[in-house]
XYZ file of C-alpha atoms in Angstrom:
571
model
C -28.227 271.774 353.092
C -28.346 269.515 350.262
C -25.924 270.375 347.774
C -27.142 269.056 344.410
C -26.587 271.696 341.824
C -23.711 271.897 339.571
C -22.593 274.994 337.378
C -20.523 274.823 334.041
C -19.361 278.116 332.691
C -18.488 278.450 328.910
C -15.988 281.005 327.491
C -17.058 280.761 323.718
C -16.077 282.728 320.811
C -19.352 284.657 320.582
C -20.113 284.833 324.350
C -20.205 283.689 327.868
C -22.507 280.823 328.827
C -23.720 279.369 332.404
C -25.456 276.406 332.825
C -26.749 275.130 336.423
C -27.702 271.543 336.206
C -29.824 269.700 338.849
C -27.629 266.271 339.505
C -30.738 264.573 340.605
C -32.579 264.770 337.215
C -30.640 266.451 334.778
C -32.757 269.491 334.421
C -30.789 272.642 333.355
C -31.129 276.205 333.368
C -28.808 278.422 331.214
C -27.919 282.099 330.864
C -25.594 283.865 328.417
C -24.122 287.196 327.498
C -22.790 288.330 324.056
C -19.364 289.642 323.578
C -16.990 290.535 320.662
C -13.085 290.800 320.883
C -11.534 294.098 320.122
C -9.152 294.280 317.316
C -5.433 294.877 318.322
C -3.198 297.658 316.948
C -1.242 295.842 314.489
C -0.278 296.534 310.817
C -1.548 293.173 309.616
C -5.065 293.900 310.572
C -5.268 290.411 312.111
C -4.819 290.868 315.717
C -7.478 290.542 318.469
C -7.345 291.444 322.304
C -9.587 290.144 325.134
C -10.937 292.708 327.701
C -10.566 290.542 330.726
C -12.325 292.927 332.868
C -15.436 292.652 330.522
C -15.025 288.835 330.543
C -15.401 288.772 334.344
C -18.212 291.175 334.477
C -20.042 288.976 331.884
C -19.209 285.630 333.731
C -20.744 287.006 336.636
C -23.906 288.333 335.227
C -24.670 284.921 333.260
C -23.894 282.728 336.289
C -26.067 284.782 338.821
C -28.924 284.737 336.342
C -28.346 280.969 335.629
C -28.663 280.173 339.402
C -31.960 282.327 339.710
C -33.239 280.694 336.725
C -32.667 277.067 338.187
C -34.454 277.992 341.450
C -31.130 277.277 343.439
C -29.268 279.095 345.932
C -25.493 279.657 346.294
C -25.252 277.013 348.874
C -26.794 274.398 346.974
C -24.052 274.646 344.046
C -21.751 271.624 344.861
C -19.131 272.423 342.264
C -18.323 274.578 339.135
C -16.123 274.094 336.116
C -15.025 275.845 333.191
C -14.851 275.160 329.300
C -13.508 277.563 327.133
C -12.057 278.483 323.600
C -8.677 276.786 323.020
C -6.019 278.602 321.589
C -6.596 281.600 323.805
C -3.585 283.030 325.584
C -3.317 284.937 329.023
C 0.044 285.815 330.476
C 0.166 287.130 334.162
C 2.927 288.554 336.413
C 3.746 287.562 339.836
C 0.951 289.765 341.306
C -1.659 288.162 339.074
C -1.582 291.334 336.786
C -2.512 290.549 333.040
C 0.590 291.124 330.897
C -1.063 289.871 327.617
C -4.433 288.415 326.517
C -5.438 287.258 323.051
C -8.161 285.091 321.807
C -8.254 282.260 319.185
C -8.984 284.779 316.530
C -5.803 286.565 317.079
C -3.496 285.714 314.006
C -1.028 288.664 314.123
C 1.609 286.079 314.361
C 1.025 284.601 310.960
C 4.586 285.425 309.796
C 5.989 283.812 312.660
C 3.885 280.800 312.248
C 5.035 280.405 308.673
C 8.759 280.647 310.000
C 8.409 277.860 312.485
C 6.470 275.832 309.989
C 9.396 276.044 307.559
C 11.901 275.325 310.360
C 10.103 272.594 312.266
C 6.622 271.691 310.834
C 7.214 267.958 310.459
C 9.082 267.375 313.831
C 6.222 269.342 315.533
C 3.347 267.532 313.902
C 4.781 264.149 314.973
C 5.517 265.381 318.613
C 2.210 267.297 319.036
C -0.205 266.153 316.458
C -0.584 269.614 314.905
C 1.022 271.567 312.223
C 2.468 275.053 313.205
C 0.246 278.098 312.900
C -0.233 281.546 313.898
C -2.515 280.333 316.887
C 0.244 278.242 318.565
C 2.352 279.626 321.451
C 5.696 279.297 319.592
C 4.461 281.708 317.112
C 2.769 284.005 319.803
C 6.110 283.941 321.836
C 8.365 284.847 318.912
C 5.856 287.794 317.951
C 5.839 288.979 321.596
C 9.683 288.923 321.582
C 10.003 291.002 318.461
C 7.069 293.449 319.039
C 7.012 293.726 322.753
C 10.691 293.064 324.062
C 10.821 292.429 327.707
C 7.270 291.683 328.312
C 8.066 287.836 328.856
C 10.664 288.719 331.415
C 8.054 289.440 333.853
C 5.937 286.510 333.083
C 4.996 284.278 336.024
C 2.285 281.929 334.441
C 0.775 281.404 331.172
C -2.874 280.330 330.808
C -5.551 279.512 328.333
C -8.542 281.676 328.824
C -10.371 278.937 330.865
C -7.292 278.514 333.185
C -7.371 282.213 333.842
C -10.995 281.990 334.937
C -9.912 279.005 337.309
C -7.220 281.436 338.747
C -9.731 284.117 339.303
C -12.211 281.618 340.967
C -9.809 279.698 343.410
C -6.067 281.049 342.663
C -5.188 277.789 340.993
C -2.348 277.650 338.495
C -3.292 274.713 336.471
C -4.330 273.362 332.961
C -5.697 270.088 331.585
C -4.596 268.030 328.606
C -6.899 269.287 326.129
C -6.007 272.890 326.721
C -2.069 272.014 327.089
C -2.332 269.682 323.848
C -2.962 272.726 321.665
C -0.260 274.878 322.616
C 2.165 272.703 320.635
C 4.564 272.767 323.654
C 2.915 269.796 325.123
C 3.476 265.990 323.762
C 0.660 264.408 322.408
C 1.922 260.706 323.480
C 4.317 261.953 326.065
C 1.563 264.194 327.837
C 4.190 266.291 329.283
C 5.466 269.827 328.538
C 8.485 269.765 326.499
C 10.885 271.755 328.649
C 13.816 271.609 326.361
C 11.816 273.131 323.353
C 10.218 275.669 325.658
C 13.615 276.732 326.819
C 15.174 276.811 323.288
C 12.468 279.605 322.610
C 13.937 281.707 325.338
C 11.090 280.966 327.742
C 11.530 279.592 331.324
C 9.626 276.489 331.600
C 8.648 277.178 335.079
C 5.871 279.588 333.738
C 3.871 276.667 332.378
C 1.114 275.314 334.890
C 0.916 272.018 336.138
C -1.144 269.689 333.888
C -3.909 267.648 335.639
C -6.835 265.376 334.614
C -10.142 267.065 333.800
C -12.625 266.547 336.803
C -9.560 267.188 339.324
C -10.361 269.311 342.359
C -8.667 272.757 342.004
C -9.974 274.215 345.252
C -13.086 276.015 346.434
C -14.240 279.375 345.281
C -12.862 282.271 346.952
C -15.295 284.967 348.977
C -15.126 287.704 346.585
C -15.539 285.277 343.432
C -18.155 283.406 345.066
C -20.401 286.534 345.586
C -19.720 287.556 342.173
C -20.896 284.214 340.447
C -23.603 283.651 342.974
C -22.276 280.329 344.792
C -20.712 279.834 348.246
C -17.262 279.518 349.466
C -17.984 275.647 349.795
C -18.429 275.348 346.071
C -15.723 273.060 344.660
C -13.817 274.434 341.551
C -13.262 271.342 339.186
C -10.926 271.427 336.201
C -12.697 271.557 332.852
C -11.300 271.807 329.551
C -11.508 272.826 325.757
C -14.849 273.877 324.859
C -14.856 271.428 321.830
C -14.008 268.568 323.992
C -16.364 269.533 326.648
C -19.146 269.826 323.977
C -18.476 266.220 322.988
C -18.657 265.317 326.742
C -21.919 267.355 327.220
C -23.361 265.301 323.995
C -22.290 262.060 325.209
C -19.523 261.235 322.697
C -16.900 259.730 325.411
C -16.393 256.319 323.896
C -13.859 255.382 321.126
C -15.228 255.570 317.780
C -17.853 258.404 318.762
C -17.937 261.200 316.171
C -18.989 264.602 317.054
C -20.028 267.929 315.335
C -19.944 270.576 317.329
C -21.911 273.424 315.908
C -20.686 276.748 317.453
C -19.015 279.715 315.718
C -16.869 277.247 313.928
C -17.730 273.561 313.678
C -14.716 271.209 314.627
C -15.564 267.502 313.614
C -14.128 264.941 315.975
C -13.448 261.358 316.506
C -12.816 259.894 320.138
C -9.996 257.533 320.426
C -8.244 255.200 322.899
C -4.699 255.982 321.221
C -3.036 259.138 320.009
C -3.487 259.687 316.178
C -1.369 261.749 313.770
C -2.257 262.909 310.429
C 0.945 262.562 308.314
C -0.306 265.115 306.156
C -0.975 267.663 308.793
C -4.466 268.536 307.498
C -6.171 267.503 310.650
C -5.210 267.800 314.468
C -4.427 265.373 316.973
C -5.468 266.026 320.621
C -6.639 265.117 323.883
C -10.240 264.632 325.094
C -11.251 265.828 328.474
C -12.115 262.252 329.412
C -8.976 260.860 331.014
C -6.757 258.820 328.987
C -8.749 259.227 325.785
C -7.691 261.308 322.554
C -9.526 263.164 319.652
C -8.704 263.639 315.932
C -10.109 266.952 314.775
C -10.891 268.316 311.460
C -13.128 271.500 310.917
C -15.972 272.361 308.528
C -15.301 276.126 309.055
C -16.943 279.033 310.298
C -20.540 277.605 309.728
C -22.094 279.177 312.707
C -20.911 282.644 311.824
C -22.009 282.186 308.343
C -25.390 280.875 309.248
C -25.913 283.947 311.540
C -24.956 286.123 308.703
C -27.189 284.746 306.040
C -29.977 284.580 308.528
C -29.893 288.280 309.322
C -29.609 288.891 305.702
C -32.584 286.996 304.691
C -34.801 287.315 308.026
C -33.581 290.787 309.679
C -36.833 291.031 311.735
C -36.881 287.556 313.070
C -36.534 287.087 316.843
C -34.072 284.066 316.053
C -32.893 284.482 312.343
C -31.017 281.178 312.624
C -33.875 279.036 313.559
C -36.241 280.849 311.196
C -33.662 280.018 308.139
C -33.421 276.202 309.405
C -37.381 276.273 309.653
C -37.525 277.546 306.166
C -35.122 275.124 304.950
C -37.516 272.336 305.898
C -40.205 273.721 303.517
C -37.902 272.879 300.422
C -37.674 269.501 298.485
C -34.171 267.710 298.275
C -31.908 269.645 295.915
C -32.993 272.991 296.580
C -34.587 273.296 293.013
C -31.157 273.105 291.811
C -29.351 275.576 294.109
C -26.039 274.404 295.570
C -24.126 276.522 298.191
C -20.363 276.146 299.543
C -20.964 279.317 301.583
C -19.380 278.827 305.095
C -19.066 275.141 304.243
C -15.587 273.504 303.607
C -12.963 271.223 304.832
C -10.386 273.304 306.680
C -6.644 272.181 305.869
C -4.775 273.133 308.933
C -1.498 272.941 307.162
C -2.600 275.328 304.274
C -5.328 277.390 305.807
C -7.084 280.121 303.635
C -9.559 282.957 303.727
C -13.103 281.737 303.959
C -14.700 282.047 300.523
C -17.855 280.290 299.416
C -20.190 280.363 296.752
C -23.756 279.947 295.894
C -24.787 278.631 292.266
C -28.443 279.202 291.130
C -30.524 280.021 288.567
C -33.894 282.044 288.689
C -35.513 279.891 285.992
C -35.869 276.915 288.477
C -38.205 278.768 290.686
C -39.020 282.134 289.181
C -42.944 281.290 289.540
C -42.625 280.154 293.155
C -44.056 282.402 295.524
C -41.578 281.582 298.286
C -38.358 281.028 296.427
C -36.497 281.990 299.704
C -36.802 278.520 301.306
C -34.820 276.868 298.139
C -31.930 279.288 299.142
C -32.104 278.262 302.913
C -32.147 274.751 301.828
C -29.213 274.849 299.657
C -27.272 276.527 302.689
C -28.135 273.883 304.978
C -27.373 270.927 302.415
C -24.055 272.775 301.846
C -23.403 272.359 305.404
C -24.489 268.774 305.778
C -22.049 268.165 302.674
C -19.023 269.679 304.513
C -19.733 267.858 307.444
C -19.658 264.617 305.705
C -16.510 265.645 304.047
C -14.721 266.393 307.334
C -16.182 263.252 308.962
C -14.763 261.177 306.148
C -11.394 262.905 306.497
C -11.099 261.775 310.120
C -12.734 258.560 309.701
C -10.118 257.432 306.967
C -7.082 258.502 309.404
C -8.715 256.985 312.564
C -9.632 253.876 310.564
C -13.218 253.667 311.897
C -16.625 254.308 310.315
C -19.320 256.437 311.971
C -21.995 254.062 313.363
C -23.287 257.334 315.225
C -22.679 261.191 314.933
C -23.280 263.430 317.761
C -24.408 266.972 316.871
C -23.802 269.573 319.637
C -23.891 273.293 320.064
C -26.220 276.025 318.807
C -26.908 274.163 315.276
C -28.303 271.137 317.136
C -31.337 273.287 318.213
C -33.150 272.397 314.793
C -33.968 268.755 313.705
C -33.529 269.921 309.821
C -29.529 269.878 309.857
C -29.531 266.786 311.882
C -31.716 264.836 309.377
C -30.218 266.288 306.064
C -26.929 265.208 307.785
C -28.163 261.665 308.318
C -29.100 261.722 304.685
C -26.224 262.709 303.242
C -23.688 260.890 305.624
C -25.470 257.701 305.507
C -25.278 257.530 309.348
C -27.527 258.040 312.471
C -27.200 261.557 314.015
C -28.111 262.249 317.632
C -28.827 265.759 318.674
C -28.122 267.201 322.049
C -31.048 268.399 323.983
C -28.997 271.091 325.668
C -27.532 273.433 322.991
C -25.181 274.702 325.555
C -23.095 271.598 325.515
C -19.764 273.060 326.261
C -21.101 274.280 329.427
C -22.783 271.096 330.360
C -19.548 269.204 329.652
C -17.933 271.779 332.159
C -20.684 271.149 334.682
C -20.063 267.394 334.315
C -16.390 267.811 335.062
C -17.714 269.751 338.256
C -19.840 266.661 339.076
C -16.792 264.419 339.132
C -14.607 266.986 341.153
C -17.316 267.571 343.857
C -17.927 263.881 344.045
C -21.579 263.956 343.000
C -20.721 261.213 340.363
C -18.018 258.725 340.650
C -16.714 259.204 337.360
C -17.398 260.491 333.605
C -19.467 257.515 332.649
C -21.710 257.656 335.555
C -21.847 261.660 335.094
C -22.862 261.316 331.409
C -25.289 258.677 331.949
C -27.053 260.807 334.662
C -26.733 264.277 332.860
C -26.812 264.025 329.125
C -30.207 264.344 327.625
C -30.206 263.940 323.817
C -33.084 264.607 321.622
C -34.327 262.193 318.787
C -32.068 260.402 316.545
C -32.350 261.166 312.928
C -31.952 257.907 310.734
C -30.997 258.031 307.156
C -34.033 257.829 304.693
C -33.780 254.982 302.317
C -36.304 256.707 299.834
C -33.988 259.807 299.386
C -30.448 257.980 299.521
C -29.985 258.313 295.791
C -30.708 262.079 295.659
C -28.769 262.717 298.676
C -25.697 261.142 297.200
C -26.342 262.944 293.982
C -26.397 266.292 296.012
C -23.109 265.577 297.837
C -21.439 264.658 294.440
C -22.627 267.886 292.959
C -21.493 269.990 296.144
C -17.940 268.256 295.571
C -17.816 269.275 291.871
C -18.796 272.852 292.793
C -16.283 273.183 295.604
C -13.428 271.586 293.342
C -14.406 274.078 290.547
C -14.457 277.137 292.898
C -11.147 276.188 294.425
C -9.437 276.330 290.915
C -10.236 279.819 290.077
C -13.058 281.460 291.834
C -11.967 280.878 295.540
C -8.493 282.575 294.949
C -9.757 285.512 293.116
C -12.315 286.131 295.932
C -9.597 285.601 298.605
C -7.456 288.406 296.977
C -10.300 290.594 297.048
C -10.739 290.114 300.799
C -7.027 290.531 301.513
C -7.310 293.641 299.574
C -10.135 294.805 301.729
C -8.442 293.559 304.938
C -5.194 295.539 304.102
C -7.459 298.629 303.598
C -8.894 298.340 306.969
C -5.678 297.802 308.517
C -4.275 300.768 307.119
C -6.976 302.818 308.106
C -6.597 301.416 311.747
C -2.757 302.002 311.466
C -3.173 305.762 310.549
C -3.873 306.420 314.132
C -1.789 303.819 315.590
C 0.900 305.154 318.001
C 3.088 302.041 317.163
C 4.792 302.219 313.801
C 5.428 299.198 311.605
C 9.254 298.797 310.555
C 10.018 299.718 307.244
C 9.451 296.759 304.736
C 9.470 296.130 301.091
C 7.098 293.599 299.166
C 7.093 291.764 295.813
C 3.672 291.423 294.585
C 3.322 288.813 292.069
C -0.572 288.087 292.364
C -2.688 290.245 290.143
C -3.675 293.454 292.491
C -5.975 296.324 291.206
C -4.393 299.901 291.246
C -6.775 300.844 294.266
C -5.435 297.994 296.364
C -1.736 298.528 295.250
C -2.170 302.117 296.347
C -3.393 301.194 299.976
C -0.576 298.692 300.305
C 1.697 301.005 299.007
C 1.030 303.187 302.153
C 2.594 300.643 304.444
C 5.488 299.231 302.326
C 7.383 299.789 299.419
C 5.994 297.611 296.432
C 7.635 296.048 293.304
C 4.662 294.889 291.252
C 5.487 291.979 288.891
C 2.104 290.137 288.014
C 2.722 286.632 287.082
C 0.039 287.305 284.450
C 2.067 289.991 282.755
C 5.649 288.780 283.322
C 4.612 285.062 282.385
C 7.571 284.056 284.993
C 7.217 282.122 288.365
C 9.964 282.713 290.537
C 11.560 279.792 292.615
C 14.467 279.246 294.749
C 17.299 281.923 294.730
C 15.400 283.988 292.071
C 12.587 284.441 294.556
C 14.853 285.409 297.202
């Protein structure tokens, strides 16, 4: 039988997606299932778990539906590969049982991440290209050693979420450079596990999987797994990689100097490089592309996708696809959105000094009080804010990489509408090409499967055959001046908010999170250790009372004491 179909599976932040691609003409069929990550019982309120049984069930449903939609049979699927969220962690024992599983939202190791940053931040930045955080393995290991002593003693292998799915499909214990590169235990330039550093954490280096190139053959799908995802036992399992890098691949951003904006739940902004890049300030991340021998430098415009869904549901609760309705509505507005300016969901993430997401919308009803359809201007302000944030991030990575974006690839769910692409082209003064298949991470995985199965000789040939992009948006010369003015005004609002508004709003968010954590902790079986806290930020009485249920508080607001503690006084 002619085996000319390929399957890509994407385990994303918001759900499971499967794409089945006809290698002869690039036509694709897709299916998806939505998921959410359950909160973990932890006093911080910042912990999340992964239900792997549910994950496996959803993978099967989406894959079987995609095979049917493509008009294919299981025997016609030549290869399958997986893309997945980075910074997810799955630890198994010798029998393959799960000891621990957490997604990239799991920030319960925040204190441990801060400790490691203080101890080894500069050293780890130069070695791995990333500044330490709660999401990296050293922090998670330290958390597990403190909160779940003995758990790691029975560990046999540690996976990313995508590596775990490969293990379920064919039993392979391997990872790729893009996933290994975000653990902070893998050298950016050396491209090897740092066994000495791993051992210094009290962990056996032997539990770390072999690192291979994306597109490598891992094996063939096992019998039970083959029936579960709708393929045959002859289907090759190829090695995919991180979802953002696979999305670059699925959009065609494979050459040094290519820029990509991956519009998913969050919006990573990356530039492809032929050499490892490190930001000496630690604001951006250096990493590995899934294309062998290539690297990426990454910034992030924040949780644009999540805030787009939030705002769309708020404004268009009855629309079948609220996000597309918001984007369409924005196209009806003039540039400048009648004076409205938005930083909601739009920012430049500083990986060294991350903060809670807090945005603002500045508007006056006087600008459109007589308009019958004022909602379009608010939609436009949100979209223009997104474009401004993307330009800010593009400029940041371009400066470090020493290149200017001749072309920008917009992929993921936010590429489904041409509105953002055109506004971004105008504000960033660069051509923007939209991906025709919004599930670019799954498509990138399918391209890895194409190389592994031998249907295409390499990534260049596979992307040339399978990537189908939409039209390219070019900067409109007639709006260049107003587009630049919008960007300047957006920067001004962002700067003003950073000085006073955003810290206050973040304090309010933190008080809410603490309240949620206290409510969850009331029924938790595991008790937090006794702690005390010095509170110097301005807290309201209700928030102090909530916090006081968990820790002993000494309240000394700097606004009242007029004293900033430093050094020994603070200790």
